[in-house]
Every structure is written in structure tokens, then in C-alpha cells.
Amino acid sequence: MEQASGDTAAKVWLVCNPASGSNDEAAVEALAAAIADAGLDLARIVRFPDDGAPTPADLDAAGVDILAVFGGDGTTHSIVAAAYGWGGAVLVLPGGTMNLLAKRMHGEAPAPDIIARLTGKKLRTQRPNVIRSRHGIGLTGALAGPGTVWNEVREAMRSANVLDFVATAREAIAQSANGPRVVCAEVDCGREDGYAAITVVPREDGLKANGYYAESLADYAGQGIALLNRDFRNGPHDELGRHERLRLVSPTGEPMGLLIDGEPFDGAAEEIFELGPCEVDLVTTKELDE
């Protein structure tokens, strides 16, 4: 996709979320300056969620070429899902805590530097693999099982409410230890008695699944800190393989806890995840050999 035709600069809408980690006014102003310095036309700043997520019809009516989203993984999920089917390009910028999709598209780089890479360049885009489920898409991953209760602790930490944090942390430890496990129902897919949490992450060669467990209260508490940061690699776990389609089951028949792109959803006793391509172009600035 060309950034501009003739002497016309590519038109950009910038979506930001004031509730995300890096979205103060100074950061947004710095992004606006970087967009101008890159020779792009910043036509509108969309303040999500007070302003709704732009739809393909909205973007086409305004002649938008690039939809930039500056927010965390949850905001990015909402904006990309709403843009599905659009013919333009979505530029994902790191503006939250983990910024997993931004790292996938650009590597470790701050938002202004990513925009600077676009100066005078033809846009390179990808349609990376994502998770498909009955709840919609998952751009960065899903987490199923009683371990999802740690999301409530993370929200209490974010709101700086000490009493809520202490109460929810105690509940999370108890729920992680005693809540109904989740089983990976595919062949040779880990422990028959299941896990406190199973992560599902989209990769180019399949859905990567890991099962997380703990053998003591101390392990659960330690794993909970990892869950708060959504960094599961250091927690005790089993690798459950890579799959085109993955079925997770709660053996007790109870609804499972479920997070997709860090946001809570109502899980059922069985959830199916499938691999598929994103249905809108995402701008990438990573070098091809990275």
C-alpha cells in the first residue's frame, strides 16, 4: 500500500484510550508531532471508548488510509475487530502494559520511533494468524482456567485500591488452588487432571498451548504474580504442542474462566479455538530477517 498518491499525504486517524498505560496527553501530542514529521496527515484523534471504535464504513467515508491505535492489548483488540474487512491498514502502536501485538509487528520500539520508520516508505503489511472462537478473535492469546481470577487482582492494582487488592489476591490464591481445572482435550495434550491455567497463543505454525500448574500455595502465589504481568514463560508449565484447532474442557461441567487479549469473557464448559488469518492488514516495520 502506498502512503500517498501524488502530493497527497496519507490520511491518518489516531485512536487513543486515556485509561491505557501510556496514554497521557503529552504522549498523544508527541505521537501527533511524530505523525506530522513522517509526512502523514493526522485528520482525527478518536478518544476510545467515549468515541466508538471506527467501522470500515466510517473509515471509507472519511477517506482514511491508516488507522493507528495507541493503547493496550484490550483496546487494540476492540479497534482491530471493529475494522475487520476494511481495505486500509491498521498501525498498532504500544500504549499499554504488555503491548504484545505491537511487539509482534514492530519489535521492541516506542511508538514515535515506529512512526518515524514510515517516513518516505511504502507501507509493509501483514495478515498474521489470530485465534478464532465463538467470542470473536484473539490477536495475542487466550487464557482459560481458574487462574483467570488473577485478572481481578490486576484490575485492583491498576485502580490502586489496597483493600480490594488484598481481598482479591486472597481470593485468587484460593481459587487457583481449588477451582475447577481445565483440560486440553486433544491427543497427548498434557495432564489428564488438567491445569489451573492454559494459554493459547497464535503463531504462524499453529496455536501454541501451555498448561500452568502449581504444587504448593507458594507456587500459586508466585505464578499469580506472573499472571498479573501476563508473562507466563517463567511459571511452572507443560508445553502442550501446536494445533490448528484446540478444544479445552472443564471436566466438572462448570463454566471456565476465560480471558482473550487480556479481557474477560464468559467461558462455557467447553471452548474451541481455531487458527486463522487476521482479516485486516496490519502495518509491520520489523525487518524481514528478524
Short mmCIF file of C-alpha atoms in Angstrom, two decimals:
data_model
loop_
_atom_site.label_atom_id
_atom_site.label_comp_id
_atom_site.label_asym_id
_atom_site.label_seq_id
_atom_site.Cartn_x
_atom_site.Cartn_y
_atom_site.Cartn_z
CA MET A 1 0.00 0.00 0.00
CA GLU A 2 1.34 3.40 -0.93
CA GLN A 3 1.32 6.06 1.77
CA ALA A 4 0.14 8.74 -0.61
CA SER A 5 -0.89 9.31 -4.19
CA GLY A 6 0.76 12.22 -5.94
CA ASP A 7 1.34 15.07 -3.48
CA THR A 8 -1.41 13.96 -1.10
CA ALA A 9 -0.27 12.72 2.29
CA ALA A 10 -1.83 9.56 3.63
CA LYS A 11 -4.74 10.37 5.93
CA VAL A 12 -4.46 9.00 9.48
CA TRP A 13 -6.96 8.55 12.26
CA LEU A 14 -5.33 8.02 15.66
CA VAL A 15 -7.25 6.06 18.31
CA CYS A 16 -6.10 6.50 21.91
CA ASN A 17 -7.51 5.29 25.21
CA PRO A 18 -6.94 7.59 28.21
CA ALA A 19 -7.27 4.58 30.54
CA SER A 20 -4.32 2.73 28.94
CA GLY A 21 -0.88 2.81 30.49
CA SER A 22 0.90 5.37 28.28
CA ASN A 23 -1.98 7.50 27.05
CA ASP A 24 -1.45 10.81 28.84
CA GLU A 25 -1.93 13.99 26.84
CA ALA A 26 1.80 14.59 26.44
CA ALA A 27 2.26 11.14 24.88
CA VAL A 28 -0.61 11.75 22.45
CA GLU A 29 0.84 15.16 21.49
CA ALA A 30 4.23 13.53 20.88
CA LEU A 31 2.56 10.98 18.60
CA ALA A 32 0.74 13.74 16.70
CA ALA A 33 4.07 15.50 16.15
CA ALA A 34 5.71 12.25 15.00
CA ILE A 35 2.88 11.64 12.52
CA ALA A 36 3.36 15.12 11.05
CA ASP A 37 7.14 14.68 10.91
CA ALA A 38 6.62 11.44 8.98
CA GLY A 39 4.73 13.35 6.28
CA LEU A 40 1.34 11.94 7.21
CA ASP A 41 -1.94 13.82 7.63
CA LEU A 42 -3.45 13.37 11.11
CA ALA A 43 -7.10 14.06 10.34
CA ARG A 44 -8.71 12.99 13.64
CA ILE A 45 -7.95 11.77 17.16
CA VAL A 46 -10.52 9.22 18.37
CA ARG A 47 -10.84 9.01 22.17
CA PHE A 48 -11.90 5.41 22.78
CA PRO A 49 -14.20 4.25 24.36
CA ASP A 50 -16.03 7.61 24.68
CA ASP A 51 -15.80 7.73 20.88
CA GLY A 52 -16.87 4.44 19.32
CA ALA A 53 -14.48 2.12 17.51
CA PRO A 54 -14.34 3.18 13.84
CA THR A 55 -16.03 0.84 11.37
CA PRO A 56 -14.98 0.22 7.77
CA ALA A 57 -17.88 2.43 6.65
CA ASP A 58 -16.68 5.25 8.93
CA LEU A 59 -13.13 4.99 7.65
CA ASP A 60 -14.08 4.78 3.97
CA ALA A 61 -16.48 7.74 4.25
CA ALA A 62 -13.65 9.86 5.70
CA GLY A 63 -11.07 8.67 3.16
CA VAL A 64 -8.78 7.25 5.86
CA ASP A 65 -5.66 5.40 4.69
CA ILE A 66 -4.12 4.41 8.05
CA LEU A 67 -5.92 3.71 11.33
CA ALA A 68 -3.38 4.00 14.14
CA VAL A 69 -4.28 2.58 17.56
CA PHE A 70 -2.33 3.67 20.64
CA GLY A 71 -3.49 1.59 23.59
CA GLY A 72 -3.14 -1.68 25.42
CA ASP A 73 -3.97 -5.14 24.14
CA GLY A 74 -7.65 -4.85 25.09
CA THR A 75 -8.10 -1.54 23.24
CA THR A 76 -6.22 -2.91 20.25
CA HIS A 77 -8.50 -5.97 20.23
CA SER A 78 -11.62 -3.76 20.08
CA ILE A 79 -10.29 -1.48 17.35
CA VAL A 80 -8.92 -4.23 15.09
CA ALA A 81 -12.08 -6.33 15.47
CA ALA A 82 -14.25 -3.34 14.52
CA ALA A 83 -12.07 -2.68 11.45
CA TYR A 84 -12.36 -6.27 10.12
CA GLY A 85 -12.99 -6.27 6.38
CA TRP A 86 -11.63 -2.75 5.83
CA GLY A 87 -9.34 -2.15 2.85
CA GLY A 88 -6.94 0.23 4.62
CA ALA A 89 -4.12 -0.51 7.06
CA VAL A 90 -4.11 -0.63 10.86
CA LEU A 91 -0.98 0.60 12.62
CA VAL A 92 -0.71 -0.90 16.11
CA LEU A 93 1.35 1.25 18.50
CA PRO A 94 2.47 0.31 22.05
CA GLY A 95 0.34 2.27 24.51
CA GLY A 96 -0.46 -0.18 27.29
CA THR A 97 1.25 -2.54 29.71
CA MET A 98 2.27 -5.58 27.63
CA ASN A 99 1.74 -4.39 24.02
CA LEU A 100 2.04 -7.93 22.71
CA LEU A 101 0.67 -7.28 19.21
CA ALA A 102 2.75 -4.12 18.79
CA LYS A 103 5.87 -6.13 19.65
CA ARG A 104 4.85 -8.80 17.15
CA MET A 105 4.51 -6.18 14.40
CA HIS A 106 7.41 -3.89 15.26
CA GLY A 107 9.70 -5.48 17.83
CA GLU A 108 10.71 -3.57 20.96
CA ALA A 109 10.32 0.09 20.00
CA PRO A 110 8.45 3.13 21.35
CA ALA A 111 5.52 4.48 19.37
CA PRO A 112 7.22 7.65 18.00
CA ASP A 113 10.14 5.58 16.69
CA ILE A 114 7.74 3.20 14.93
CA ILE A 115 6.04 6.13 13.21
CA ALA A 116 9.41 7.58 12.19
CA ARG A 117 10.17 4.32 10.34
CA LEU A 118 7.30 5.12 7.96
CA THR A 119 8.87 8.34 6.67
CA GLY A 120 9.09 8.21 2.89
CA LYS A 121 8.46 4.48 2.82
CA LYS A 122 5.90 2.24 1.19
CA LEU A 123 3.84 0.57 3.90
CA ARG A 124 4.54 -3.08 4.51
CA THR A 125 1.58 -5.00 5.88
CA GLN A 126 0.80 -8.48 7.12
CA ARG A 127 -2.25 -10.52 8.00
CA PRO A 128 -0.83 -12.54 10.91
CA ASN A 129 -2.55 -15.59 12.31
CA VAL A 130 -5.07 -14.98 15.09
CA ILE A 131 -7.32 -17.09 17.30
CA ARG A 132 -10.90 -17.63 16.16
CA SER A 133 -13.54 -18.57 18.71
CA ARG A 134 -17.24 -18.15 19.39
CA HIS A 135 -16.31 -14.97 21.27
CA GLY A 136 -14.60 -13.43 18.25
CA ILE A 137 -10.91 -13.05 17.52
CA GLY A 138 -7.87 -13.23 19.77
CA LEU A 139 -4.93 -11.21 18.49
CA THR A 140 -2.41 -12.02 21.21
CA GLY A 141 -3.78 -15.01 23.07
CA ALA A 142 -6.34 -16.60 25.36
CA LEU A 143 -6.11 -17.79 28.96
CA ALA A 144 -8.55 -20.37 30.33
CA GLY A 145 -8.99 -21.83 33.80
CA PRO A 146 -9.31 -20.71 37.43
CA GLY A 147 -6.07 -18.76 37.05
CA THR A 148 -8.03 -16.09 35.18
CA VAL A 149 -9.21 -14.79 38.57
CA TRP A 150 -5.85 -13.01 38.76
CA ASN A 151 -7.24 -10.55 36.23
CA GLU A 152 -9.35 -9.10 39.06
CA VAL A 153 -6.21 -8.64 41.14
CA ARG A 154 -4.56 -6.84 38.24
CA GLU A 155 -7.53 -4.50 37.97
CA ALA A 156 -7.40 -3.81 41.73
CA MET A 157 -3.71 -2.97 41.38
CA ARG A 158 -4.46 -0.69 38.44
CA SER A 159 -7.04 1.24 40.48
CA ALA A 160 -4.58 1.49 43.41
CA ASN A 161 -7.24 0.22 45.82
CA VAL A 162 -5.20 -1.53 48.54
CA LEU A 163 -8.16 -3.14 50.33
CA ASP A 164 -9.55 -4.52 47.07
CA PHE A 165 -6.10 -5.76 46.13
CA VAL A 166 -5.63 -7.67 49.39
CA ALA A 167 -9.12 -9.20 49.22
CA THR A 168 -8.87 -10.22 45.58
CA ALA A 169 -5.34 -11.58 45.99
CA ARG A 170 -6.53 -13.90 48.78
CA GLU A 171 -9.47 -14.99 46.65
CA ALA A 172 -7.19 -15.55 43.67
CA ILE A 173 -4.84 -17.81 45.62
CA ALA A 174 -7.77 -19.87 46.92
CA GLN A 175 -9.48 -20.04 43.52
CA SER A 176 -6.25 -21.01 41.75
CA ALA A 177 -5.69 -23.79 44.25
CA ASN A 178 -9.25 -25.11 44.47
CA GLY A 179 -11.09 -24.03 41.32
CA PRO A 180 -12.10 -26.50 38.60
CA ARG A 181 -9.21 -27.40 36.30
CA VAL A 182 -9.21 -27.08 32.53
CA VAL A 183 -8.16 -29.99 30.33
CA CYS A 184 -6.70 -29.86 26.83
CA ALA A 185 -8.82 -32.47 25.05
CA GLU A 186 -6.51 -33.09 22.09
CA VAL A 187 -4.39 -36.25 21.82
CA ASP A 188 -1.26 -36.27 24.03
CA CYS A 189 -2.10 -32.83 25.37
CA GLY A 190 -0.77 -32.85 28.91
CA ARG A 191 -2.13 -33.89 32.28
CA GLU A 192 -5.41 -35.76 32.40
CA ASP A 193 -6.41 -33.92 35.57
CA GLY A 194 -5.89 -30.57 33.84
CA TYR A 195 -4.35 -27.27 34.76
CA ALA A 196 -5.02 -24.11 36.74
CA ALA A 197 -4.48 -22.17 33.51
CA ILE A 198 -3.95 -22.98 29.85
CA THR A 199 -2.63 -20.30 27.49
CA VAL A 200 -3.31 -20.35 23.75
CA VAL A 201 -1.14 -18.07 21.59
CA PRO A 202 -1.43 -17.69 17.79
CA ARG A 203 1.76 -18.36 15.86
CA GLU A 204 2.45 -18.77 12.17
CA ASP A 205 2.84 -22.55 12.61
CA GLY A 206 -0.19 -23.10 14.85
CA LEU A 207 -1.83 -22.32 18.16
CA LYS A 208 0.83 -22.69 20.84
CA ALA A 209 -0.63 -24.11 24.06
CA ASN A 210 0.96 -24.24 27.52
CA GLY A 211 -0.54 -25.68 30.70
CA TYR A 212 0.27 -23.97 34.02
CA TYR A 213 0.06 -25.63 37.41
CA ALA A 214 1.49 -25.31 40.91
CA GLU A 215 2.22 -27.86 43.60
CA SER A 216 2.10 -25.59 46.63
CA LEU A 217 0.48 -22.38 47.83
CA ALA A 218 3.79 -20.60 47.41
CA ASP A 219 3.94 -21.74 43.81
CA TYR A 220 0.40 -20.47 43.20
CA ALA A 221 1.24 -17.09 44.71
CA GLY A 222 4.39 -16.85 42.61
CA GLN A 223 2.56 -17.90 39.47
CA GLY A 224 -0.11 -15.33 40.27
CA ILE A 225 2.46 -12.56 40.04
CA ALA A 226 3.40 -13.87 36.59
CA LEU A 227 -0.27 -13.93 35.64
CA LEU A 228 -0.66 -10.31 36.74
CA ASN A 229 2.05 -9.33 34.29
CA ARG A 230 0.72 -11.70 31.64
CA ASP A 231 4.23 -13.18 31.45
CA PHE A 232 3.69 -16.93 31.71
CA ARG A 233 7.06 -18.15 30.48
CA ASN A 234 8.65 -18.36 33.93
CA GLY A 235 5.74 -20.11 35.63
CA PRO A 236 5.78 -23.91 36.11
CA HIS A 237 4.15 -25.37 33.00
CA ASP A 238 3.88 -28.13 30.42
CA GLU A 239 4.20 -27.49 26.70
CA LEU A 240 1.02 -28.79 25.07
CA GLY A 241 2.06 -28.58 21.43
CA ARG A 242 0.88 -26.53 18.44
CA HIS A 243 -2.51 -27.04 16.88
CA GLU A 244 -4.73 -25.86 14.04
CA ARG A 245 -7.73 -26.44 16.33
CA LEU A 246 -7.78 -26.75 20.10
CA ARG A 247 -10.58 -27.92 22.42
CA LEU A 248 -10.46 -27.04 26.11
CA VAL A 249 -12.85 -28.70 28.55
CA SER A 250 -13.88 -28.25 32.17
CA PRO A 251 -14.24 -31.89 33.40
CA THR A 252 -16.72 -30.88 36.13
CA GLY A 253 -19.02 -29.24 33.56
CA GLU A 254 -18.65 -25.85 35.22
CA PRO A 255 -18.02 -22.72 33.13
CA MET A 256 -14.31 -22.00 32.81
CA GLY A 257 -12.68 -18.66 33.45
CA LEU A 258 -11.65 -17.06 30.16
CA LEU A 259 -9.56 -14.08 29.09
CA ILE A 260 -8.98 -13.17 25.44
CA ASP A 261 -6.39 -10.46 24.74
CA GLY A 262 -6.45 -9.77 28.47
CA GLU A 263 -10.19 -9.04 28.62
CA PRO A 264 -12.72 -11.27 30.45
CA PHE A 265 -15.33 -13.33 28.60
CA ASP A 266 -17.99 -15.76 29.82
CA GLY A 267 -16.44 -19.17 29.31
CA ALA A 268 -18.52 -22.33 28.91
CA ALA A 269 -17.69 -25.88 29.99
CA GLU A 270 -16.10 -26.36 26.56
CA GLU A 271 -14.33 -23.84 24.36
CA ILE A 272 -12.92 -24.37 20.87
CA PHE A 273 -10.15 -22.23 19.40
CA GLU A 274 -9.06 -22.31 15.76
CA LEU A 275 -6.19 -20.74 13.82
CA GLY A 276 -6.94 -18.26 11.04
CA PRO A 277 -5.56 -15.11 9.39
CA CYS A 278 -6.39 -11.61 10.56
CA GLU A 279 -8.97 -10.08 8.20
CA VAL A 280 -7.48 -6.61 8.02
CA ASP A 281 -3.96 -5.51 7.02
CA LEU A 282 -1.63 -4.67 9.92
CA VAL A 283 1.38 -2.44 9.32
CA THR A 284 4.71 -4.04 10.18
CA THR A 285 8.05 -2.24 10.50
CA LYS A 286 10.15 -5.21 11.57
CA GLU A 287 12.98 -6.16 9.30
CA LEU A 288 12.22 -9.22 7.23
CA ASP A 289 15.12 -11.17 8.72
CA GLU A 290 14.10 -10.51 12.36
#
